[in-house]
C-alpha cells in the first residue's frame, strides 16, 4: 500500500480538483468532499462545512486510517466513509463524494435495484464504474453506515447512497473524479430516457469492460 508521497503536491491536487468539480456544477454550496491517502498512511481531506469552490490548501484536514483527527481543521463529517473505502481497498489512493444533481436524483427514485442502481448505458460507464450498489438511507454523518460501506467497498469502488449521492474511490484522484463524472452523466442519461425503451449493454458486454477487481 502506497500513497501520495509529496503532501504539498497532494494538497494542491485536492484544491485544483475541488475547484474543477465546483465550477462545472458537479457540487454546490458546502456539499461534497474529497480525500487522498498519503504515503505515510494518513488521509488528507476537505474540512467540515467547506465549499469545494473555495477551500484552500491550508484548510485541509489530516486523519489516520480510522478517521481519527491528526491535524488541521475538523475534517468532513463523512470522514468515516472515506476511511472505510481506504481500509477496504488497498489500491485506492483517492475518494470523491458528491451530491451531484442527477446521481442524487436517481438515489431518490423508488424501485432501484439495490445491487446495481444504474444500467450500463454506455461503454465508458461500464469501464469506469461497473456495477453500482445502492446503500440504504442514513443521515449525513451517521457512522452506523460505516461497516456496510466498508463491506461493500471490498468488491465495488463506487456506491450510491440513498437520498444522498455517490462515493467513488480510485487509484488516483484523477481516476476517481473521472469515474464520478461518468456516473453523473449516466444518471443524467437514465433520467432522460425514463419512459423510453432502452438498450443497455448486455451482461457479457458490460463484464468485458468492467473495472478489474482489486
CSV table of C-alpha atoms in Angstrom, one decimal:
chain,number,residue,atom,x,y,z
A,1,UNK,CA,0.0,0.0,0.0
A,2,UNK,CA,1.4,3.3,-1.1
A,3,UNK,CA,0.0,6.8,-1.5
A,4,UNK,CA,0.8,10.4,-2.5
A,5,UNK,CA,4.4,10.9,-1.3
A,6,UNK,CA,4.6,14.7,-1.6
A,7,UNK,CA,2.0,16.3,0.8
A,8,UNK,CA,2.4,19.7,-0.8
A,9,UNK,CA,1.5,18.3,-4.3
A,10,UNK,CA,-1.4,16.3,-2.8
A,11,UNK,CA,-2.8,19.5,-1.2
A,12,UNK,CA,-2.6,21.4,-4.5
A,13,UNK,CA,-4.2,18.5,-6.4
A,14,UNK,CA,-7.2,18.3,-4.0
A,15,UNK,CA,-7.8,22.0,-4.2
A,16,UNK,CA,-7.5,22.0,-8.0
A,17,UNK,CA,-9.9,19.1,-8.4
A,18,UNK,CA,-12.3,20.6,-5.9
A,19,UNK,CA,-12.4,23.9,-7.9
A,20,UNK,CA,-12.9,22.0,-11.2
A,21,UNK,CA,-15.8,19.9,-9.8
A,22,UNK,CA,-17.5,23.0,-8.2
A,23,UNK,CA,-17.1,25.4,-11.2
A,24,UNK,CA,-18.6,22.8,-13.5
A,25,UNK,CA,-21.7,22.3,-11.3
A,26,UNK,CA,-20.9,18.8,-10.1
A,27,UNK,CA,-21.3,20.0,-6.5
A,28,UNK,CA,-22.9,23.0,-4.8
A,29,UNK,CA,-22.8,25.1,-1.6
A,30,UNK,CA,-20.8,23.2,1.0
A,31,UNK,CA,-21.7,19.8,-0.2
A,32,UNK,CA,-19.2,17.1,-1.3
A,33,UNK,CA,-15.8,16.1,0.0
A,34,UNK,CA,-12.5,14.8,-1.4
A,35,UNK,CA,-9.6,12.9,0.1
A,36,UNK,CA,-6.2,11.4,-0.7
A,37,UNK,CA,-4.2,8.7,1.0
A,38,UNK,CA,-0.6,9.9,1.8
A,39,UNK,CA,2.4,7.7,1.7
A,40,UNK,CA,2.6,7.5,5.5
A,41,UNK,CA,-1.0,6.0,5.5
A,42,UNK,CA,-2.7,9.2,6.8
A,43,UNK,CA,-5.6,10.8,4.9
A,44,UNK,CA,-5.8,14.3,3.6
A,45,UNK,CA,-9.4,15.6,3.4
A,46,UNK,CA,-11.5,18.6,2.8
A,47,UNK,CA,-12.8,20.1,6.1
A,48,UNK,CA,-16.3,20.1,7.5
A,49,UNK,CA,-18.5,22.9,6.3
A,50,UNK,CA,-16.2,23.9,3.5
A,51,UNK,CA,-17.2,24.6,-0.1
A,52,UNK,CA,-15.2,22.8,-2.8
A,53,UNK,CA,-15.3,26.1,-4.7
A,54,UNK,CA,-13.4,28.0,-2.0
A,55,UNK,CA,-11.4,25.5,0.1
A,56,UNK,CA,-7.6,26.3,0.3
A,57,UNK,CA,-4.6,24.1,0.7
A,58,UNK,CA,-4.1,25.4,4.3
A,59,UNK,CA,-7.6,24.4,5.3
A,60,UNK,CA,-7.3,20.7,4.6
A,61,UNK,CA,-7.5,18.2,7.4
A,62,UNK,CA,-5.5,15.1,8.1
A,63,UNK,CA,-6.7,12.0,9.8
A,64,UNK,CA,-5.5,8.4,10.3
A,65,UNK,CA,-7.0,5.4,8.6
A,66,UNK,CA,-9.7,5.1,11.2
A,67,UNK,CA,-10.8,8.7,10.8
A,68,UNK,CA,-9.0,10.0,14.0
A,69,UNK,CA,-8.2,13.7,13.6
A,70,UNK,CA,-4.5,14.3,13.5
A,71,UNK,CA,-4.1,18.0,12.5
A,72,UNK,CA,-5.7,20.9,10.6
A,73,UNK,CA,-9.3,21.9,10.9
A,74,UNK,CA,-12.0,19.4,11.8
A,75,UNK,CA,-12.5,17.0,8.8
A,76,UNK,CA,-15.7,16.4,6.9
A,77,UNK,CA,-18.3,14.7,9.0
A,78,UNK,CA,-18.3,11.9,6.3
A,79,UNK,CA,-14.6,11.1,7.0
A,80,UNK,CA,-15.8,7.6,8.1
A,81,UNK,CA,-16.9,6.9,4.6
A,82,UNK,CA,-13.5,7.8,3.1
A,83,UNK,CA,-11.7,5.8,5.8
A,84,UNK,CA,-13.9,2.8,5.2
A,85,UNK,CA,-13.1,2.8,1.5
A,86,UNK,CA,-9.4,3.1,2.1
A,87,UNK,CA,-9.4,0.2,4.6
A,88,UNK,CA,-11.4,-2.0,2.2
A,89,UNK,CA,-9.4,-1.1,-0.9
A,90,UNK,CA,-5.6,-1.1,-0.5
A,91,UNK,CA,-5.3,0.0,-4.2
A,92,UNK,CA,-7.4,3.2,-3.5
A,93,UNK,CA,-5.5,6.4,-3.0
A,94,UNK,CA,-8.4,8.9,-3.6
A,95,UNK,CA,-12.1,9.1,-2.7
A,96,UNK,CA,-14.6,11.5,-4.1
A,97,UNK,CA,-18.1,12.0,-2.6
A,98,UNK,CA,-20.5,14.4,-4.3
A,99,UNK,CA,-24.2,15.4,-4.2
A,100,UNK,CA,-24.2,15.8,-8.0
A,101,UNK,CA,-27.7,16.6,-9.2
A,102,UNK,CA,-28.6,13.7,-11.5
A,103,UNK,CA,-26.9,11.0,-9.4
A,104,UNK,CA,-28.7,12.4,-6.3
A,105,UNK,CA,-32.0,12.4,-8.2
A,106,UNK,CA,-31.5,8.8,-9.1
A,107,UNK,CA,-30.8,8.0,-5.5
A,108,UNK,CA,-34.3,9.2,-4.6
A,109,UNK,CA,-36.1,7.0,-7.1
A,110,UNK,CA,-38.3,4.2,-5.9
A,111,UNK,CA,-37.8,0.7,-7.2
A,112,UNK,CA,-34.0,0.8,-7.7
A,113,UNK,CA,-32.1,-2.5,-7.8
A,114,UNK,CA,-30.0,-2.3,-4.6
A,115,UNK,CA,-27.4,-4.5,-6.2
A,116,UNK,CA,-27.0,-2.2,-9.2
A,117,UNK,CA,-28.7,1.2,-9.2
A,118,UNK,CA,-27.9,2.2,-12.8
A,119,UNK,CA,-27.9,0.2,-16.1
A,120,UNK,CA,-24.7,0.1,-18.2
A,121,UNK,CA,-26.0,2.5,-20.8
A,122,UNK,CA,-22.5,3.3,-22.3
A,123,UNK,CA,-19.2,1.5,-22.6
A,124,UNK,CA,-17.4,4.2,-20.6
A,125,UNK,CA,-19.8,3.8,-17.7
A,126,UNK,CA,-19.1,0.0,-17.7
A,127,UNK,CA,-15.3,0.7,-17.8
A,128,UNK,CA,-15.1,3.4,-15.2
A,129,UNK,CA,-17.9,2.4,-12.8
A,130,UNK,CA,-19.1,-1.1,-13.4
A,131,UNK,CA,-21.9,-2.0,-11.0
A,132,UNK,CA,-23.3,0.5,-8.5
A,133,UNK,CA,-24.7,-0.8,-5.3
A,134,UNK,CA,-27.3,1.3,-3.6
A,135,UNK,CA,-26.7,1.7,0.2
A,136,UNK,CA,-29.8,2.3,2.4
A,137,UNK,CA,-30.5,5.8,3.7
A,138,UNK,CA,-28.6,7.1,6.7
A,139,UNK,CA,-28.5,10.7,7.8
A,140,UNK,CA,-25.3,12.5,6.7
A,141,UNK,CA,-22.6,11.8,9.2
A,142,UNK,CA,-24.3,8.7,10.6
A,143,UNK,CA,-21.4,6.3,11.4
A,144,UNK,CA,-23.8,3.4,11.5
A,145,UNK,CA,-23.3,3.3,7.8
A,146,UNK,CA,-19.5,2.7,8.2
A,147,UNK,CA,-19.4,-1.2,8.4
A,148,UNK,CA,-21.8,-1.6,5.5
A,149,UNK,CA,-19.8,0.9,3.4
A,150,UNK,CA,-16.6,-1.0,4.2
A,151,UNK,CA,-18.0,-4.4,3.3
A,152,UNK,CA,-19.4,-3.1,0.0
A,153,UNK,CA,-16.2,-1.3,-0.9
A,154,UNK,CA,-14.3,-4.6,-0.8
A,155,UNK,CA,-16.0,-5.6,-4.1
A,156,UNK,CA,-17.1,-2.2,-5.5
A,157,UNK,CA,-15.2,1.0,-5.9
A,158,UNK,CA,-18.3,3.1,-6.4
A,159,UNK,CA,-21.6,3.2,-4.4
A,160,UNK,CA,-24.7,5.3,-4.4
A,161,UNK,CA,-26.1,6.5,-1.0
A,162,UNK,CA,-29.9,6.5,-1.0
A,163,UNK,CA,-31.3,10.0,-1.0
A,164,UNK,CA,-27.8,11.4,-0.9
A,165,UNK,CA,-25.2,10.9,-3.7
A,166,UNK,CA,-22.3,8.8,-5.0
A,167,UNK,CA,-19.0,7.8,-3.3
A,168,UNK,CA,-16.2,6.7,-5.7
A,169,UNK,CA,-12.6,5.5,-5.0
A,170,UNK,CA,-9.8,5.4,-7.4
A,171,UNK,CA,-6.1,4.7,-7.7
A,172,UNK,CA,-5.6,8.4,-8.3
A,173,UNK,CA,-7.7,11.5,-7.7
A,174,UNK,CA,-7.9,12.0,-11.5
A,175,UNK,CA,-9.4,8.4,-11.9
A,176,UNK,CA,-11.8,8.8,-9.1
A,177,UNK,CA,-13.0,12.2,-10.5
A,178,UNK,CA,-13.4,10.7,-14.0
A,179,UNK,CA,-15.4,7.8,-12.6
A,180,UNK,CA,-17.8,10.0,-10.6
A,181,UNK,CA,-18.3,12.3,-13.6
A,182,UNK,CA,-19.1,9.3,-15.8
A,183,UNK,CA,-21.6,8.2,-13.1
A,184,UNK,CA,-23.2,11.6,-13.1
A,185,UNK,CA,-23.6,11.6,-16.9
A,186,UNK,CA,-25.0,8.1,-16.9
A,187,UNK,CA,-27.5,9.2,-14.2
A,188,UNK,CA,-28.5,12.1,-16.4
A,189,UNK,CA,-29.0,9.7,-19.4
A,190,UNK,CA,-31.0,7.4,-17.3
A,191,UNK,CA,-33.4,10.2,-16.2
A,192,UNK,CA,-33.6,11.5,-19.8
A,193,UNK,CA,-34.5,8.0,-21.1
A,194,UNK,CA,-37.2,7.2,-18.4
A,195,UNK,CA,-40.3,6.2,-20.3
A,196,UNK,CA,-38.4,5.2,-23.4
A,197,UNK,CA,-37.3,1.7,-24.3
A,198,UNK,CA,-33.6,1.4,-23.8
A,199,UNK,CA,-30.9,-0.9,-25.0
A,200,UNK,CA,-28.2,-1.1,-22.3
A,201,UNK,CA,-25.0,-3.1,-22.8
A,202,UNK,CA,-25.6,-6.9,-22.4
A,203,UNK,CA,-24.2,-8.5,-19.3
A,204,UNK,CA,-21.5,-10.0,-21.4
A,205,UNK,CA,-20.6,-6.7,-23.0
A,206,UNK,CA,-20.6,-5.0,-19.6
A,207,UNK,CA,-18.5,-7.7,-18.0
A,208,UNK,CA,-15.9,-7.5,-20.7
A,209,UNK,CA,-15.4,-3.8,-19.8
A,210,UNK,CA,-15.8,-3.9,-16.0
A,211,UNK,CA,-13.0,-2.4,-13.8
A,212,UNK,CA,-10.6,-5.1,-12.7
A,213,UNK,CA,-11.1,-6.2,-9.1
A,214,UNK,CA,-8.5,-5.1,-6.6
